[in-house]
PDB file of C-alpha atoms in Angstrom:
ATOM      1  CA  UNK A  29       0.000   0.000   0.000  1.00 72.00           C
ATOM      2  CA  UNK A  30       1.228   3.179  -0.807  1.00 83.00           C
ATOM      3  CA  UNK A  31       1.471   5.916   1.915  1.00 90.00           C
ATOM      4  CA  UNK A  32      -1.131   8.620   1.210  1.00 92.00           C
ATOM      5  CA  UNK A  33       0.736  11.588   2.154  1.00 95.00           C
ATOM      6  CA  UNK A  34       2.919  10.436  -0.718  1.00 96.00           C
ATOM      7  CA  UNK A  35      -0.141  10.764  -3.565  1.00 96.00           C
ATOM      8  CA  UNK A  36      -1.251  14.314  -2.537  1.00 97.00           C
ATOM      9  CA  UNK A  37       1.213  15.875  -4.102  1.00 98.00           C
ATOM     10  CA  UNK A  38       2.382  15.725  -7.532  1.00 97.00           C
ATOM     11  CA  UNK A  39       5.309  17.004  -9.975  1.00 96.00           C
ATOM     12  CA  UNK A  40       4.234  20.628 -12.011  1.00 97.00           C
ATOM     13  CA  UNK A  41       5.900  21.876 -14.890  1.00 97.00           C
ATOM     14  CA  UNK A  42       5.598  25.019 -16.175  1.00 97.00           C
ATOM     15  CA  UNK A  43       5.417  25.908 -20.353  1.00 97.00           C
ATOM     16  CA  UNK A  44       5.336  28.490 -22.686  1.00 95.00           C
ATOM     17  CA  UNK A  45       4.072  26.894 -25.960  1.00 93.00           C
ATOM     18  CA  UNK A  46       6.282  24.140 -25.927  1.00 93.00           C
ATOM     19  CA  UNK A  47       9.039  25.530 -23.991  1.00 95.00           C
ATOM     20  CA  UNK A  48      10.032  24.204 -20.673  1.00 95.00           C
ATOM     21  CA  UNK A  49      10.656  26.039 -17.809  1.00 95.00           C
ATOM     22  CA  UNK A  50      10.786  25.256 -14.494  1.00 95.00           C
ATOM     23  CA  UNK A  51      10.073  22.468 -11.983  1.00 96.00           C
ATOM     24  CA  UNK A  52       7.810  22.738  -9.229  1.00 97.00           C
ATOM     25  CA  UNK A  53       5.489  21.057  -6.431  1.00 97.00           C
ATOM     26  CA  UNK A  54       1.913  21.156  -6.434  1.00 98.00           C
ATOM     27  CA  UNK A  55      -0.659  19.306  -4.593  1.00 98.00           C
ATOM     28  CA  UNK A  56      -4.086  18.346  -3.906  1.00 98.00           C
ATOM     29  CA  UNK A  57      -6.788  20.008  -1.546  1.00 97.00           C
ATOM     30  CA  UNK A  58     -10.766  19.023  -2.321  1.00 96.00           C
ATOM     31  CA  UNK A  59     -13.941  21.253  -0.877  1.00 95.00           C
ATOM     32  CA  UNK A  60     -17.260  20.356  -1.589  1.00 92.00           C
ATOM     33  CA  UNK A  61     -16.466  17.804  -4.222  1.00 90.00           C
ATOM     34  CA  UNK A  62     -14.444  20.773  -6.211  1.00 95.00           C
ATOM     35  CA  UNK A  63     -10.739  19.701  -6.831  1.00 96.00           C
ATOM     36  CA  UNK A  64      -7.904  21.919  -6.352  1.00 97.00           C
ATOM     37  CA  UNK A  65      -4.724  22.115  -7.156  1.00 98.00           C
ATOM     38  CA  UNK A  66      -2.436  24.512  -5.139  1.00 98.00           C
ATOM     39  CA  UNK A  67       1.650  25.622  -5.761  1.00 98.00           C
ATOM     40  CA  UNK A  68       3.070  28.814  -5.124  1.00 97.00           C
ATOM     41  CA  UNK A  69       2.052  31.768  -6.867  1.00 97.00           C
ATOM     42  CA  UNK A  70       5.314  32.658  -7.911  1.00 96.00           C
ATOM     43  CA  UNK A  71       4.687  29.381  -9.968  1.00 97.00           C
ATOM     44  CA  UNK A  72       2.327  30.501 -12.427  1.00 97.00           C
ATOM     45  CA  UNK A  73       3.870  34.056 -12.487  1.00 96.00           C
ATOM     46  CA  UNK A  74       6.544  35.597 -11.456  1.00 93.00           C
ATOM     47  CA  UNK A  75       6.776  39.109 -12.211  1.00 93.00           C
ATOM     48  CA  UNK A  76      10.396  40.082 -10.849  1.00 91.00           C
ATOM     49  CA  UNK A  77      12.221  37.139 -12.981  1.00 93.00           C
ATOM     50  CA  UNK A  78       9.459  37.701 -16.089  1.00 95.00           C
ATOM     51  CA  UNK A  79       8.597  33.839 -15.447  1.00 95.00           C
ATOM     52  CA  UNK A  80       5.459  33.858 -17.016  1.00 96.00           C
ATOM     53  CA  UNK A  81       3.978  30.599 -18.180  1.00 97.00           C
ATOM     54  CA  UNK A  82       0.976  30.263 -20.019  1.00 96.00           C
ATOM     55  CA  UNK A  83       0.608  26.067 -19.229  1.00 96.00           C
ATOM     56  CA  UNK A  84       1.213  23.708 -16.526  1.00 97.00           C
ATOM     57  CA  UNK A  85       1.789  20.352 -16.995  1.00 97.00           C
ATOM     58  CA  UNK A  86       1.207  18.164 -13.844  1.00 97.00           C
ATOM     59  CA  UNK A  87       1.479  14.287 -13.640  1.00 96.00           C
ATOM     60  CA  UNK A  88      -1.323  11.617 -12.872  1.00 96.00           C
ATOM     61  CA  UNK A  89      -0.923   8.102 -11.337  1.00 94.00           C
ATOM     62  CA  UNK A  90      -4.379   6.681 -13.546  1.00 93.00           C
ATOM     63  CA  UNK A  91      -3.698   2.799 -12.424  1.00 91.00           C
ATOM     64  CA  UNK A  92      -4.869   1.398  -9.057  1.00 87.00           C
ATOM     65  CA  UNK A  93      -3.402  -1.505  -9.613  1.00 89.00           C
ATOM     66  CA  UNK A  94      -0.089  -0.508 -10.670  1.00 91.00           C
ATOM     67  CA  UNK A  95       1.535   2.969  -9.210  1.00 90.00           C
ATOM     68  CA  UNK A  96       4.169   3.162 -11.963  1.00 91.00           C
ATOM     69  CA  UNK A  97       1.640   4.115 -14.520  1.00 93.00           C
ATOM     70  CA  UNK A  98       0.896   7.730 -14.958  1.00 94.00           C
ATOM     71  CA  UNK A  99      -0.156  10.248 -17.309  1.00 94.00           C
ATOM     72  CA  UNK A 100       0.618  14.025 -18.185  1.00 95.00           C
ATOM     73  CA  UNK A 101      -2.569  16.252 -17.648  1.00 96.00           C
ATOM     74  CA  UNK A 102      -1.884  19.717 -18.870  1.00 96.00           C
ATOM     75  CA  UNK A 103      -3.480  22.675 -17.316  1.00 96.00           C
ATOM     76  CA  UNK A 104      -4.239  26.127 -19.072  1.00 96.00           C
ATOM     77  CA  UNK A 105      -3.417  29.140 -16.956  1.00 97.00           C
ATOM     78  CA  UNK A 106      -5.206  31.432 -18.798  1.00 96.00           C
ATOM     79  CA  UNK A 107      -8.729  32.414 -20.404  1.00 95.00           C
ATOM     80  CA  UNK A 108      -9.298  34.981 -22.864  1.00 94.00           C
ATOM     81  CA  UNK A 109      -6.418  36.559 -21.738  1.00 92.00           C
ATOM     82  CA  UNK A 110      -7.395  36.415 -17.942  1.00 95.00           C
ATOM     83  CA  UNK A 111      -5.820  34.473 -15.797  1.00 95.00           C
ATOM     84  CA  UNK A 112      -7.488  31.064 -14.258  1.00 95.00           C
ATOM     85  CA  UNK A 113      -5.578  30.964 -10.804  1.00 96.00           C
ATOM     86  CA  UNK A 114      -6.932  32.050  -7.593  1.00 95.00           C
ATOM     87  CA  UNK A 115      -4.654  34.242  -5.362  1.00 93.00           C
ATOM     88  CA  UNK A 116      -4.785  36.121  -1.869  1.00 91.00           C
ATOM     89  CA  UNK A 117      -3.771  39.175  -0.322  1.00 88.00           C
ATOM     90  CA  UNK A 118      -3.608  40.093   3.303  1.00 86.00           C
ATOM     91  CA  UNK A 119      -2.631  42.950   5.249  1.00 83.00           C
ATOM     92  CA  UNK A 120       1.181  42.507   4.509  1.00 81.00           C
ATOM     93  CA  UNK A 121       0.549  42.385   0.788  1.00 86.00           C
ATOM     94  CA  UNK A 122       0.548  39.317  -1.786  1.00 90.00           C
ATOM     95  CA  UNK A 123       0.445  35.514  -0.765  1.00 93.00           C
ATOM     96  CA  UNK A 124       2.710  33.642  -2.439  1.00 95.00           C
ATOM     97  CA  UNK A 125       0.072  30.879  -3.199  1.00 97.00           C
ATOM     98  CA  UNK A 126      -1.913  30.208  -5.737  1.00 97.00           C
ATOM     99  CA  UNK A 127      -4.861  27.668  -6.175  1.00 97.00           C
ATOM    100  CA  UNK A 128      -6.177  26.375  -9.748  1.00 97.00           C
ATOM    101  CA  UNK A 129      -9.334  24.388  -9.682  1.00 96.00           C
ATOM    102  CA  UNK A 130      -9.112  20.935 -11.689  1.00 96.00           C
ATOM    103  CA  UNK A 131     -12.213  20.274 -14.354  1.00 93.00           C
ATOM    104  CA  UNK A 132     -13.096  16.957 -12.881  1.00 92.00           C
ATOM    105  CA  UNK A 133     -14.704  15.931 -16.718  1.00 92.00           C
ATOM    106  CA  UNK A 134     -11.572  16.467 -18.448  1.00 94.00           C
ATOM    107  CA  UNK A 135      -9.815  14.179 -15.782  1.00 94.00           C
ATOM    108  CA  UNK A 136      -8.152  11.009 -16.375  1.00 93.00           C
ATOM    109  CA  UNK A 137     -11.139   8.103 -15.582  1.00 90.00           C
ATOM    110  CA  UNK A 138      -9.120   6.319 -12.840  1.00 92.00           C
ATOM    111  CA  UNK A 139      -7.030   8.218 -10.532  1.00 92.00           C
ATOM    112  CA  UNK A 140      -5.110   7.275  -7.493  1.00 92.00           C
ATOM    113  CA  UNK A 141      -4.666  10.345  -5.519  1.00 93.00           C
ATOM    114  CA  UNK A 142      -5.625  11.747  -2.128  1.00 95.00           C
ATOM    115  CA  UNK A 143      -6.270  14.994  -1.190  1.00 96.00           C
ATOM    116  CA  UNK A 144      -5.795  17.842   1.995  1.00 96.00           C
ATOM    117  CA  UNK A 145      -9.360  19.041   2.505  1.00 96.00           C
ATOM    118  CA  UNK A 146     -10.712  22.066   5.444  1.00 95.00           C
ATOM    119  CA  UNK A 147     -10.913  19.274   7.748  1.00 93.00           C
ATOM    120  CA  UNK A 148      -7.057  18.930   7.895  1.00 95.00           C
ATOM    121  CA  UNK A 149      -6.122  22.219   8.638  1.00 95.00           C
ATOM    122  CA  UNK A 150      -5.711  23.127  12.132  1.00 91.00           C
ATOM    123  CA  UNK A 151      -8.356  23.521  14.509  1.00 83.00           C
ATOM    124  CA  UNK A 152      -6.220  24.978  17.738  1.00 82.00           C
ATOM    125  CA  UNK A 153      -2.930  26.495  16.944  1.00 81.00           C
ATOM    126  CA  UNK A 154      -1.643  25.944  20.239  1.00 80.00           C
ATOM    127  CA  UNK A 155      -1.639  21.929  18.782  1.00 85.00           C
ATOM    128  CA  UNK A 156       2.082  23.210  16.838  1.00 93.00           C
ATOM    129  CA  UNK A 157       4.954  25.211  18.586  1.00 93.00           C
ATOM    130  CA  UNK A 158       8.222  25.744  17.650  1.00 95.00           C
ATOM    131  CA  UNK A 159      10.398  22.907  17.442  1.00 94.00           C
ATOM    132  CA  UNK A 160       7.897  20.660  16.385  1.00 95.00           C
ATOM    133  CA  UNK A 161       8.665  17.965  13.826  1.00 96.00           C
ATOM    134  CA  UNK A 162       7.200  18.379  10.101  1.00 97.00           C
ATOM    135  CA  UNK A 163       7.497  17.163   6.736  1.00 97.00           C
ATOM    136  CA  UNK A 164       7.742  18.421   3.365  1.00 97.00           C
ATOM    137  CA  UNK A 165       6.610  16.410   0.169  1.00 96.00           C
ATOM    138  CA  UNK A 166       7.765  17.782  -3.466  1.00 96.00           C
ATOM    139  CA  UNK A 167      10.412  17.054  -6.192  1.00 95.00           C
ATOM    140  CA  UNK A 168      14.084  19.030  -4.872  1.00 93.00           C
ATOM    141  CA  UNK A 169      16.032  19.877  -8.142  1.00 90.00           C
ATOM    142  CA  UNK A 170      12.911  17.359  -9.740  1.00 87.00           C
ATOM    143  CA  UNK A 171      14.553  14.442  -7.739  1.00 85.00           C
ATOM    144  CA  UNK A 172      12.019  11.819  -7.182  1.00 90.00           C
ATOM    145  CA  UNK A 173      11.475   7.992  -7.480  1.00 87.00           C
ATOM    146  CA  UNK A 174      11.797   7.916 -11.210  1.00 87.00           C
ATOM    147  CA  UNK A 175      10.235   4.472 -11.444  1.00 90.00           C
ATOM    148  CA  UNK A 176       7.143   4.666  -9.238  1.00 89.00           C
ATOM    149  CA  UNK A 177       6.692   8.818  -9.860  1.00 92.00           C
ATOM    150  CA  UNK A 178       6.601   9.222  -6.183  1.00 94.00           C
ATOM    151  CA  UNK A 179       8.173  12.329  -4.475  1.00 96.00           C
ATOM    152  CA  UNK A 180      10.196  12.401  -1.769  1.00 95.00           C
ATOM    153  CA  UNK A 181       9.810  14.160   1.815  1.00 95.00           C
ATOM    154  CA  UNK A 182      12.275  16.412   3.780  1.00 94.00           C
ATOM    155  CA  UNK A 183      12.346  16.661   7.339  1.00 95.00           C
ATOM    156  CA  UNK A 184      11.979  20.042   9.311  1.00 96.00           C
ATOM    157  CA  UNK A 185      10.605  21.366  12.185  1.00 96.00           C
ATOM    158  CA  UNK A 186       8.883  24.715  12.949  1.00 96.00           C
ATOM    159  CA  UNK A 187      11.691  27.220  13.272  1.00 96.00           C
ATOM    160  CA  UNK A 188       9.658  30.115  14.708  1.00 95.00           C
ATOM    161  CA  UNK A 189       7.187  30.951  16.791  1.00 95.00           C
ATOM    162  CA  UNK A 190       4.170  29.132  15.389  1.00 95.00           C
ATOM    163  CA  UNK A 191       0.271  30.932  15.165  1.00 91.00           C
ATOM    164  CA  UNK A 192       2.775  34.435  14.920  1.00 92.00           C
ATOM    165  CA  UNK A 193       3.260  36.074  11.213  1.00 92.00           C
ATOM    166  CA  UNK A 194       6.976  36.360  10.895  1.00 92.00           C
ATOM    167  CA  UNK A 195       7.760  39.880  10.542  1.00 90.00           C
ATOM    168  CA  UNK A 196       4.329  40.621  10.159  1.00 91.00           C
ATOM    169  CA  UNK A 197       3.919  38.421   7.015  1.00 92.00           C
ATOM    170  CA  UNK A 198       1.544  35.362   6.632  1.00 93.00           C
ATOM    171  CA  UNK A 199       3.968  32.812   6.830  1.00 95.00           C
ATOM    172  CA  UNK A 200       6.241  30.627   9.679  1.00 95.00           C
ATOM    173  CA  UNK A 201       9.254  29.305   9.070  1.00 96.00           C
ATOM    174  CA  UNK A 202      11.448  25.632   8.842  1.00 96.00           C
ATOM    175  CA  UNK A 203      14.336  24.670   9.330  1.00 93.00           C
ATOM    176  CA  UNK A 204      15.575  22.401   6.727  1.00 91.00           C
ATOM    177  CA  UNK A 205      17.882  22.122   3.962  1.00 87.00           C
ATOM    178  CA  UNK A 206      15.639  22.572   0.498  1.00 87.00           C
ATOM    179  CA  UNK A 207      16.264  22.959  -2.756  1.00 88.00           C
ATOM    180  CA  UNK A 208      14.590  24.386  -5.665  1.00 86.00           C
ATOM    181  CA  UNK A 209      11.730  22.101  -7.254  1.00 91.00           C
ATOM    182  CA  UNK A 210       9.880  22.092  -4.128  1.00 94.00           C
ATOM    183  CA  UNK A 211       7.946  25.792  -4.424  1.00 95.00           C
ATOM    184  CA  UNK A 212       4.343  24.401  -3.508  1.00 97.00           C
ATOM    185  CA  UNK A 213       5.230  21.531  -1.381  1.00 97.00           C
ATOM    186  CA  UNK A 214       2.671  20.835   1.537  1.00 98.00           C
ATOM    187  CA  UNK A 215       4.289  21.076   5.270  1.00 98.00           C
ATOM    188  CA  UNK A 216       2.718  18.425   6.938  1.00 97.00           C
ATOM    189  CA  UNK A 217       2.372  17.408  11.031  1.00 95.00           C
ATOM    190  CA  UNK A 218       1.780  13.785  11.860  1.00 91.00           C
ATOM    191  CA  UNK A 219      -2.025  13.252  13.418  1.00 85.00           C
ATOM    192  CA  UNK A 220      -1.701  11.978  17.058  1.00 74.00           C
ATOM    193  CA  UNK A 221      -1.418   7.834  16.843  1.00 63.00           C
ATOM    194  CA  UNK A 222      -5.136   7.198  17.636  1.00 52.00           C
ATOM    195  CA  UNK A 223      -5.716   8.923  14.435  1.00 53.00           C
ATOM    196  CA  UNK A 224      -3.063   7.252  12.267  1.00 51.00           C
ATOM    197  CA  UNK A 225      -3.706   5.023   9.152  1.00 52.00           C
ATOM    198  CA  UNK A 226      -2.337   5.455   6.157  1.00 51.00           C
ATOM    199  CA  UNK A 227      -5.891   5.212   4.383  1.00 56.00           C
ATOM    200  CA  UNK A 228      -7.076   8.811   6.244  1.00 82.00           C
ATOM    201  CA  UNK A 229      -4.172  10.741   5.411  1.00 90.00           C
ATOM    202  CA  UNK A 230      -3.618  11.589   9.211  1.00 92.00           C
ATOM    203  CA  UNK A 231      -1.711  14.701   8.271  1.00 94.00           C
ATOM    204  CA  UNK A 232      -2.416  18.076   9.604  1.00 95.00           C
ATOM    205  CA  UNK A 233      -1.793  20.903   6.741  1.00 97.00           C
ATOM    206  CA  UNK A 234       0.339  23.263   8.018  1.00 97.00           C
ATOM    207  CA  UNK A 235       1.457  25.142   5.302  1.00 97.00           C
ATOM    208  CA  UNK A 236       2.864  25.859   1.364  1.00 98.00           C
ATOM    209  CA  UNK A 237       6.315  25.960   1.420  1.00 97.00           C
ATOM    210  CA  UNK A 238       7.769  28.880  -0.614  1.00 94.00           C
ATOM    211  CA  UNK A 239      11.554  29.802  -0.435  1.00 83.00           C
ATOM    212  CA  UNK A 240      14.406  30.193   1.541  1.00 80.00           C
ATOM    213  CA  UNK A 241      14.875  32.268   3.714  1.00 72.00           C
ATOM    214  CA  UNK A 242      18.344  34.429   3.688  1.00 64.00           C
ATOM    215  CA  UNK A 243      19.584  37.729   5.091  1.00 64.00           C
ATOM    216  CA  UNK A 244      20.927  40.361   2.723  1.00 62.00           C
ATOM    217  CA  UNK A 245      24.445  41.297   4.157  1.00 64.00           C
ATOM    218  CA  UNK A 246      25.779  37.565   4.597  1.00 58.00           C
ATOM    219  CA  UNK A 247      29.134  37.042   3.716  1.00 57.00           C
ATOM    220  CA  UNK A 248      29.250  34.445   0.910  1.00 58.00           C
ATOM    221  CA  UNK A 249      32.617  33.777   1.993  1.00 59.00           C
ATOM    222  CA  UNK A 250      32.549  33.222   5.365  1.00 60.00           C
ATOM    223  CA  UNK A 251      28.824  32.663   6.281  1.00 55.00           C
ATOM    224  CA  UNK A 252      26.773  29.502   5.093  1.00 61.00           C
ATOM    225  CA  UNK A 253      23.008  29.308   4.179  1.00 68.00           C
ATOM    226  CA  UNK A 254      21.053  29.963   7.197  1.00 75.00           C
ATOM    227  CA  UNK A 255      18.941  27.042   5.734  1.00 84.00           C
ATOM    228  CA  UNK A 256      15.422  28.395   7.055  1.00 92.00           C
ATOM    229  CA  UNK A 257      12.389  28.827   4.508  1.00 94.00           C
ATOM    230  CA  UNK A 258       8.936  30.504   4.275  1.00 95.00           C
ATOM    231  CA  UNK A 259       6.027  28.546   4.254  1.00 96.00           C
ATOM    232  CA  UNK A 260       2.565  30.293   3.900  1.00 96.00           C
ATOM    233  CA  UNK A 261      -0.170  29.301   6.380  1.00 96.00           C
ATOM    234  CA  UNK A 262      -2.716  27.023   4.952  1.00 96.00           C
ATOM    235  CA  UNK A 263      -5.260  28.495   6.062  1.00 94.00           C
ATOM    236  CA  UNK A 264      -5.113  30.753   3.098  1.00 95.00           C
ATOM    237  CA  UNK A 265      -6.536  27.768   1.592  1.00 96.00           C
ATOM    238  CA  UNK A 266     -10.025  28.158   3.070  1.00 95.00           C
ATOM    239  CA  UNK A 267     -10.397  31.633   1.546  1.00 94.00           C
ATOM    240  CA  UNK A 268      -8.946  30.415  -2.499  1.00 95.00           C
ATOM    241  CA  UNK A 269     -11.086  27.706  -2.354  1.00 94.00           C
ATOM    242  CA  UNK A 270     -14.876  29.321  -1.136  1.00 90.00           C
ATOM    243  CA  UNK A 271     -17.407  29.239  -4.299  1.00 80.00           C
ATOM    244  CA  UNK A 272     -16.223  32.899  -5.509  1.00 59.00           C
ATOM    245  CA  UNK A 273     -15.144  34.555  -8.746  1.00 51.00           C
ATOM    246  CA  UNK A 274     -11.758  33.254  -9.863  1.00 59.00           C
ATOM    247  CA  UNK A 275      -8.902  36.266  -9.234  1.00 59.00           C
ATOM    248  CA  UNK A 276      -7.725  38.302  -5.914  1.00 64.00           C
ATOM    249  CA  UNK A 277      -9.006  37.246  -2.362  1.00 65.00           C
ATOM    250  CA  UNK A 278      -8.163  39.138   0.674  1.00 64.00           C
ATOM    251  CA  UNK A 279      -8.122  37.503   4.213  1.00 63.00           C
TER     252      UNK A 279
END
């Protein structure tokens, strides 16, 4: 049996025509039978590097029976010009996430994928503090099991103080060593043991990984990689997703 937490999130690639681009991480989140996929916003456009795709391509696993089997389902990001992603604001500015909702007709017949819904976000924040362990699922540098299309997961823990915007922004940070790829990854708390099975997906959503985090005035010389990283709150997730026009949300 394959772990769930392990088919929530899949491999993106972003296109321009039929130029490739860049790697990424998206994954799965589902609200009243509507099917989501979420990555970073900086994904699907990134104004400051003039990354601006007009595709993605994400992969499927279509067989049950046989996890090596998958298929390419391409995504359009825009619509007469307009774009088809939903993205937030809050009172710090943008939110580096973005959330495209899947057209459930034009998907594969089988599928074997789970996905996050509202139900794993967290209820109490006090249930995370800092220190606490957590994972992160994408594709660093597009690494992944090349045979079974499976990525791989990186652990971290909460590097600051959890519930609080960092610097006033809405996102925490981890401590881990990651590597480009794995913009959009889910960060991911293990469910307390009576919840476990890998069946539910006991996973809490914490957040959407983004970047790393670095200071301006390091010496590249002297001073390593501080190795910590943004991740957005998932929360976000609950305001993207609520039956509204596609295009800016504010929380």
């Amino acid at each position: 049996m394959i772990e769930s937490l392990l088919l929530t999130v899949t491999r993106v690639t972003t296109l321009f025509g039929q130029q490739h681009l860049t790697n990424a991480t998206g994954f799965f989140f589902e609200r009243d039978d509507r099917l989501f996929l979420v990555t970073n916003r900086h994904v699907v456009l990134d104004e400051s590097s003039d990354h601006r795709p007009d595709r993605l391509e994400i992969e499927l696993h279509v067989a049950p029976e046989n996890v090596a089997v998958t298929r390419q389902f391409s995504i359009p990001l825009y619509r007469d010009r307009k774009p088809l992603w939903r993205e937030g604001r809050d009172a710090a500015g943008a939110v580096d996430v973005a959330a495209l909702e899947l057209e459930r007709p034009a998907l594969p017949e089988t599928l074997l994928l789970h996905a996050f819904t509202p139900a794993h976000l967290l209820e109490q924040l006090d249930e995370i503090e800092v220190g606490t362990s957590v994972l992160i699922v994408g594709f660093p540098l597009g690494f992944h099991d090349a045979l079974h299309r499976l990525p791989v997961a990186r652990q971290a823990v909460i590097a600051s103080a959890f519930g609080i915007r960092f610097q006033g922004h809405g996102y925490f940070l981890t401590d881990a060593r990651m590597h480009r790829g794995t913009s959009g990854a889910p960060v991911v708390a293990r469910r307390p043991t009576q919840h476990a099975g890998r069946a539910a997906l006991p996973w809490i959503l914490l957040g959407v990984h983004a970047a790393r985090m670095d200071i301006a005035n390091r010496d590249v010389q002297q001073d390593e990689h501080l190795d910590l990283n943004c991740a957005w709150y998932a929360d976000i997730l609950l305001t993207l997703t609520q039956d509204a026009a596609i295009g800016h949300a504010n929380r």
